[in-house]
Amino acid sequence: MPLTSQHLHAALRTVQDPDLHKDLVTLNMVKDVAIDGDAVSVTIELTTPACPMKDKIRSDIEQAIRAKADEVGEPLSTINVEFTADVRKPNQKLQDRDSPLPNVKHVIAVGAGKGGVGKSTISVNLAVGLAKHGAKVGILDGDIYGPSLPTMLGLDDLPPVAKENTLMPFPVHGVKAITLGKLVDPEKALVWRGPMAHGAFKQLATQTDWGDLDYLIVDLPPGTGDVPLTLAQLLPLSGAVVVCTPQKVAQDDARRAVRMFQQLGINVLGVVENMSYFVGDDGKQYDIFGRGGAEQMAANMNLPYLGAIPIHMQLRDNSDRGTPLENWDVEQLGNELDSLCQNLASQISIATMSGQFVQPTLSVS
Ligand code: ADP
């Protein structure tokens, strides 16, 4: 009996997406199957281009199809698995109705309990890293009081551009970026109180010409102030990432940030341990701040742990020079950043597919 596309679909029904725990057919990820003699090709549409499970999915597909072909009595010479990706929207109806940014699929806030833990550094590298994987990414500097993006993205020599009432984001390093730091004197913003910060943030978020985005990363101000509240009221968030350094005192602050997001009804997608360890010239790793502290905190709070970024001189240097892509020239750093981006992308897919996405209903008294 010849092998048919029904056989292939039956085989693909036995292959699960390891993150989403459903089979590829049910998840509507099988975009094409073709049989040409004893060669088969399959096209799978992933839920994110930064999927960390590609190799596993590929080998599971090959195994399942080969087993089916043997069962049918038509052994195969080659099985070609191709991947495309389409980031799924959290909840089409809800997004289109409620979001002032209907063409942005996921808004992800990056927060921290306090300043200086590397929240902006992580935001920038998440944005650039997700874009490197092929996603359409924007980054919004929501740190109204201390915008870092002009420096970290090297925007200093670029003039701001506006068309009528719309701000044009800066197209840099594969992402679209906007920051108040390029629009007003940051010294002035320092004295803004709630309503002004609220207004400025709202304008930045909603009056920027983002176009179509898979992910919009929002670098929040440190702590638990007005901006996260504004953000939660303004945009349907897919979730938040909390950046933390490993020390006990840092964890206490991060825990407060987690609680703040939870109180705002925002799903915490995971915790990042920044400045986790230091690698000396001798290659030896030093756990300066007590590596693993943030991971422990994530476990205690039942939150996903997204990964650890070491203290690295090049990371600081590339931030100061506005050249984030050069972080990927340092092998170990690039690997850790990639794994961070992939873990976040899969947590977003998991939350999306399991319907965890909810627009918070806030009652503020
Ligand atoms: P935050 O946004 O939390 O205030 P930043 O991202 O601005 O923190 O980081 C503070 C400083 O620490 C910056 O100079 C940044 O380059 C540096 N930094 C952050 N993370 C690292 C790291 N893992 N290795 C080296 N320097 C880092």
Short mmCIF file of C-alpha atoms in Angstrom, two decimals, residues 7-292:
data_model
loop_
_atom_site.label_atom_id
_atom_site.label_comp_id
_atom_site.label_asym_id
_atom_site.label_seq_id
_atom_site.Cartn_x
_atom_site.Cartn_y
_atom_site.Cartn_z
CA HIS A 7 -0.63 8.29 6.90
CA LEU A 8 1.63 11.28 7.47
CA HIS A 9 -1.06 13.17 9.34
CA ALA A 10 -1.70 10.10 11.47
CA ALA A 11 2.02 9.95 12.28
CA LEU A 12 2.11 13.68 13.09
CA ARG A 13 -0.81 13.22 15.45
CA THR A 14 1.51 11.16 17.62
CA VAL A 15 4.11 13.98 17.85
CA GLN A 16 3.63 16.44 20.68
CA ASP A 17 4.96 19.96 20.98
CA PRO A 18 7.08 19.47 24.11
CA ASP A 19 6.09 22.85 25.55
CA LEU A 20 2.44 22.93 24.59
CA HIS A 21 1.70 19.25 25.36
CA LYS A 22 -0.60 18.78 22.42
CA ASP A 23 0.02 17.08 19.09
CA LEU A 24 1.11 19.00 16.00
CA VAL A 25 -2.13 18.35 14.09
CA THR A 26 -4.37 19.50 16.94
CA LEU A 27 -2.20 22.60 17.33
CA ASN A 28 -2.70 23.31 13.63
CA MET A 29 1.06 23.45 13.14
CA VAL A 30 1.21 21.15 10.08
CA LYS A 31 1.22 23.48 7.10
CA ASP A 32 2.24 21.09 4.33
CA VAL A 33 3.07 17.44 3.70
CA ALA A 34 4.38 16.13 0.39
CA ILE A 35 5.38 12.67 -0.80
CA ASP A 36 7.68 12.21 -3.75
CA GLY A 37 8.55 8.54 -4.27
CA ASP A 38 10.44 7.45 -1.17
CA ALA A 39 11.03 11.04 0.02
CA VAL A 40 8.76 12.97 2.32
CA SER A 41 8.77 16.64 3.22
CA VAL A 42 6.82 18.29 6.00
CA THR A 43 6.42 21.98 6.83
CA ILE A 44 5.70 22.84 10.45
CA GLU A 45 4.61 26.29 11.56
CA LEU A 46 5.99 27.01 15.02
CA THR A 47 4.35 29.41 17.45
CA THR A 48 7.56 31.44 17.67
CA PRO A 49 10.68 31.72 15.53
CA ALA A 50 12.67 31.53 18.78
CA CYS A 51 11.38 28.06 19.59
CA PRO A 52 13.96 26.18 21.68
CA MET A 53 12.43 22.80 20.81
CA LYS A 54 13.09 22.69 17.05
CA ASP A 55 15.64 19.87 17.18
CA LYS A 56 13.47 17.73 19.44
CA ILE A 57 10.37 18.30 17.27
CA ARG A 58 12.37 17.47 14.13
CA SER A 59 13.70 14.20 15.49
CA ASP A 60 10.29 13.19 16.89
CA ILE A 61 8.70 13.85 13.49
CA GLU A 62 11.36 11.83 11.67
CA GLN A 63 10.92 8.95 14.07
CA ALA A 64 7.11 8.95 13.84
CA ILE A 65 7.04 9.17 10.04
CA ARG A 66 9.68 6.49 9.62
CA ALA A 67 7.75 4.17 11.93
CA LYS A 68 4.53 4.80 9.99
CA ALA A 69 6.28 4.21 6.63
CA ASP A 70 7.73 0.93 7.90
CA GLU A 71 4.30 -0.13 9.18
CA VAL A 72 2.79 0.58 5.75
CA GLY A 73 5.67 -1.31 4.10
CA GLU A 74 7.08 1.70 2.21
CA PRO A 75 10.44 2.53 3.81
CA LEU A 76 11.64 6.08 3.15
CA SER A 77 15.00 7.38 1.97
CA THR A 78 14.67 10.99 3.16
CA ILE A 79 12.44 12.97 5.46
CA ASN A 80 12.79 16.70 5.14
CA VAL A 81 11.35 18.82 7.97
CA GLU A 82 11.08 22.56 7.39
CA PHE A 83 10.06 25.13 9.94
CA THR A 84 8.24 28.41 9.53
CA ALA A 85 6.85 30.47 12.40
CA ASP A 86 3.81 32.56 13.10
CA VAL A 87 3.54 34.03 16.56
CA ARG A 88 -0.04 33.49 17.66
CA LYS A 89 -2.09 36.29 19.15
CA PRO A 90 -3.17 35.70 22.72
CA ASN A 91 -6.85 36.11 22.19
CA GLN A 92 -7.88 37.64 18.94
CA LYS A 93 -11.25 38.98 19.99
CA LEU A 94 -10.06 40.49 23.22
CA GLN A 95 -6.98 42.05 21.64
CA ASP A 96 -8.76 43.63 18.71
CA ARG A 97 -11.50 45.03 20.88
CA ASP A 98 -9.43 46.34 23.75
CA SER A 99 -5.96 47.09 22.53
CA PRO A 100 -4.96 50.49 21.24
CA LEU A 101 -2.22 48.52 19.44
CA PRO A 102 -4.14 45.80 17.58
CA ASN A 103 -1.15 45.00 15.34
CA VAL A 104 1.07 44.16 18.30
CA LYS A 105 0.64 40.51 19.22
CA HIS A 106 2.33 40.46 22.62
CA VAL A 107 3.25 43.24 25.02
CA ILE A 108 5.79 42.09 27.61
CA ALA A 109 6.80 44.26 30.54
CA VAL A 110 10.26 43.92 32.04
CA GLY A 111 10.41 45.02 35.66
CA ALA A 112 12.66 44.85 38.70
CA GLY A 113 12.28 45.51 42.38
CA LYS A 114 14.96 48.20 42.30
CA GLY A 115 17.36 50.01 39.99
CA GLY A 116 20.75 48.82 38.88
CA VAL A 117 20.02 45.11 38.61
CA GLY A 118 20.22 45.15 34.80
CA LYS A 119 16.55 45.52 33.84
CA SER A 120 17.32 47.75 30.84
CA THR A 121 20.23 45.55 29.81
CA ILE A 122 17.98 42.48 29.83
CA SER A 123 15.17 44.35 28.01
CA VAL A 124 17.52 45.43 25.23
CA ASN A 125 19.08 42.00 24.82
CA LEU A 126 15.71 40.25 24.89
CA ALA A 127 14.43 42.55 22.16
CA VAL A 128 17.52 42.27 19.97
CA GLY A 129 17.82 38.53 20.62
CA LEU A 130 14.19 37.76 19.71
CA ALA A 131 14.62 39.82 16.53
CA LYS A 132 17.81 37.87 15.72
CA HIS A 133 15.66 34.73 15.71
CA GLY A 134 13.40 36.32 13.11
CA ALA A 135 10.63 37.86 15.23
CA LYS A 136 9.26 41.36 14.63
CA VAL A 137 10.16 43.24 17.79
CA GLY A 138 9.71 46.67 19.29
CA ILE A 139 11.16 48.10 22.48
CA LEU A 140 9.59 50.89 24.49
CA ASP A 141 11.65 52.69 27.08
CA GLY A 142 9.07 53.03 29.83
CA ASP A 143 11.73 54.11 32.27
CA ILE A 144 10.46 57.68 32.06
CA TYR A 145 12.66 58.90 34.92
CA GLY A 146 15.92 57.33 33.79
CA PRO A 147 15.78 56.29 30.15
CA SER A 148 18.75 54.09 29.22
CA LEU A 149 17.86 53.18 25.68
CA PRO A 150 19.49 56.18 23.97
CA THR A 151 22.85 54.94 25.25
CA MET A 152 22.24 51.19 25.16
CA LEU A 153 20.91 51.25 21.61
CA GLY A 154 23.30 53.97 20.37
CA LEU A 155 20.58 56.46 19.48
CA ASP A 156 22.55 59.58 20.39
CA ASP A 157 23.27 60.75 16.84
CA LEU A 158 19.86 59.88 15.42
CA PRO A 159 17.30 62.67 15.13
CA PRO A 160 13.78 61.92 16.39
CA VAL A 161 11.23 61.73 13.59
CA ALA A 162 7.51 62.44 13.87
CA LYS A 163 4.85 62.49 11.19
CA GLU A 164 1.89 64.61 12.23
CA ASN A 165 0.88 63.12 15.57
CA THR A 166 2.81 59.91 15.20
CA LEU A 167 6.32 59.13 16.41
CA MET A 168 8.53 57.04 14.16
CA PRO A 169 10.43 54.45 16.16
CA PHE A 170 14.19 54.21 15.60
CA PRO A 171 15.00 51.19 13.43
CA VAL A 172 18.15 49.88 15.11
CA HIS A 173 19.80 46.45 15.54
CA GLY A 174 16.79 44.73 13.95
CA VAL A 175 14.23 46.26 16.34
CA LYS A 176 12.00 49.34 16.48
CA ALA A 177 12.77 51.47 19.51
CA ILE A 178 11.23 54.52 21.14
CA THR A 179 12.39 56.38 24.21
CA LEU A 180 11.44 59.57 25.98
CA GLY A 181 15.17 60.19 26.30
CA LYS A 182 15.23 61.31 22.66
CA LEU A 183 12.17 63.54 22.97
CA VAL A 184 12.53 65.56 26.15
CA ASP A 185 15.39 66.50 28.39
CA PRO A 186 15.57 63.58 30.87
CA GLU A 187 16.48 66.06 33.63
CA LYS A 188 13.03 67.60 33.20
CA ALA A 189 11.25 64.25 33.37
CA LEU A 190 12.89 63.62 36.71
CA VAL A 191 10.49 65.95 38.48
CA TRP A 192 7.35 64.64 36.79
CA ARG A 193 4.69 63.34 39.06
CA GLY A 194 2.09 60.65 38.40
CA PRO A 195 -0.22 62.28 35.85
CA MET A 196 2.61 63.63 33.69
CA ALA A 197 4.47 60.35 33.73
CA HIS A 198 1.19 58.61 32.92
CA GLY A 199 0.55 60.94 29.97
CA ALA A 200 4.09 60.68 28.61
CA PHE A 201 4.09 56.91 28.82
CA LYS A 202 0.68 56.67 27.18
CA GLN A 203 1.80 58.85 24.30
CA LEU A 204 5.00 56.88 23.77
CA ALA A 205 3.11 53.60 23.74
CA THR A 206 0.13 54.54 21.63
CA GLN A 207 1.37 57.31 19.35
CA THR A 208 4.33 55.40 17.98
CA ASP A 209 4.05 53.86 14.54
CA TRP A 210 4.95 50.30 15.57
CA GLY A 211 3.53 48.58 12.49
CA ASP A 212 3.11 44.83 12.90
CA LEU A 213 4.96 43.41 15.87
CA ASP A 214 5.21 39.94 17.35
CA TYR A 215 6.65 41.23 20.62
CA LEU A 216 6.76 44.68 22.19
CA ILE A 217 9.19 44.73 25.10
CA VAL A 218 8.52 47.47 27.67
CA ASP A 219 11.40 48.45 29.92
CA LEU A 220 9.61 49.65 33.07
CA PRO A 221 11.01 52.01 35.69
CA PRO A 222 12.43 50.16 38.70
CA GLY A 223 10.20 49.48 41.69
CA THR A 224 6.48 49.59 42.00
CA GLY A 225 5.37 53.03 40.80
CA ASP A 226 2.81 54.62 38.50
CA VAL A 227 4.01 53.36 35.14
CA PRO A 228 3.20 49.66 35.62
CA LEU A 229 -0.29 50.68 36.67
CA THR A 230 -0.68 52.88 33.59
CA LEU A 231 0.65 50.10 31.40
CA ALA A 232 -1.74 47.55 32.84
CA GLN A 233 -4.68 49.89 32.29
CA LEU A 234 -3.59 50.86 28.79
CA LEU A 235 -2.46 47.72 27.01
CA PRO A 236 -3.42 44.08 27.17
CA LEU A 237 -0.22 42.52 28.48
CA SER A 238 0.86 39.00 27.71
CA GLY A 239 2.90 39.11 30.88
CA ALA A 240 5.89 40.42 32.77
CA VAL A 241 9.50 39.39 33.26
CA VAL A 242 11.16 40.15 36.58
CA VAL A 243 14.92 40.76 36.61
CA CYS A 244 16.78 39.99 39.82
CA THR A 245 20.34 39.61 41.00
CA PRO A 246 21.10 36.59 43.18
CA GLN A 247 21.59 38.20 46.62
CA LYS A 248 19.04 37.68 49.36
CA VAL A 249 18.29 41.43 49.63
CA ALA A 250 17.72 41.65 45.88
CA GLN A 251 15.29 38.75 46.03
CA ASP A 252 13.17 40.54 48.60
CA ASP A 253 12.79 43.49 46.21
CA ALA A 254 12.08 41.22 43.27
CA ARG A 255 9.42 39.42 45.27
CA ARG A 256 7.68 42.76 45.76
CA ALA A 257 7.79 43.38 41.99
CA VAL A 258 6.27 39.94 41.38
CA ARG A 259 3.49 40.67 43.87
CA MET A 260 2.84 44.03 42.21
CA PHE A 261 2.36 42.39 38.80
CA GLN A 262 0.16 39.73 40.31
CA GLN A 263 -1.98 42.33 42.04
CA LEU A 264 -2.39 44.11 38.72
CA GLY A 265 -3.61 40.82 37.23
CA ILE A 266 -0.49 40.50 35.07
CA ASN A 267 0.84 37.03 34.40
CA VAL A 268 4.51 36.72 35.48
CA LEU A 269 6.18 34.89 32.61
CA GLY A 270 9.38 34.29 34.52
CA VAL A 271 12.39 35.46 36.48
CA VAL A 272 15.85 36.26 35.07
CA GLU A 273 18.95 36.05 37.23
CA ASN A 274 21.29 38.81 36.08
CA MET A 275 24.89 39.14 37.27
CA SER A 276 24.55 35.49 38.19
CA TYR A 277 28.26 34.71 38.18
CA PHE A 278 31.55 36.03 36.83
CA VAL A 279 33.97 34.24 34.55
CA GLY A 280 37.60 35.21 35.18
CA ASP A 281 40.34 35.33 32.56
CA ASP A 282 41.39 31.93 33.89
CA GLY A 283 38.00 30.56 32.79
CA LYS A 284 37.07 29.94 36.42
CA GLN A 285 33.53 30.90 37.44
CA TYR A 286 33.07 33.02 40.58
CA ASP A 287 29.66 33.12 42.28
CA ILE A 288 30.13 36.67 43.54
CA PHE A 289 26.53 37.35 44.53
CA GLY A 290 25.53 33.77 45.34
CA ARG A 291 24.52 32.20 42.06
CA GLY A 292 21.14 30.50 42.01
#
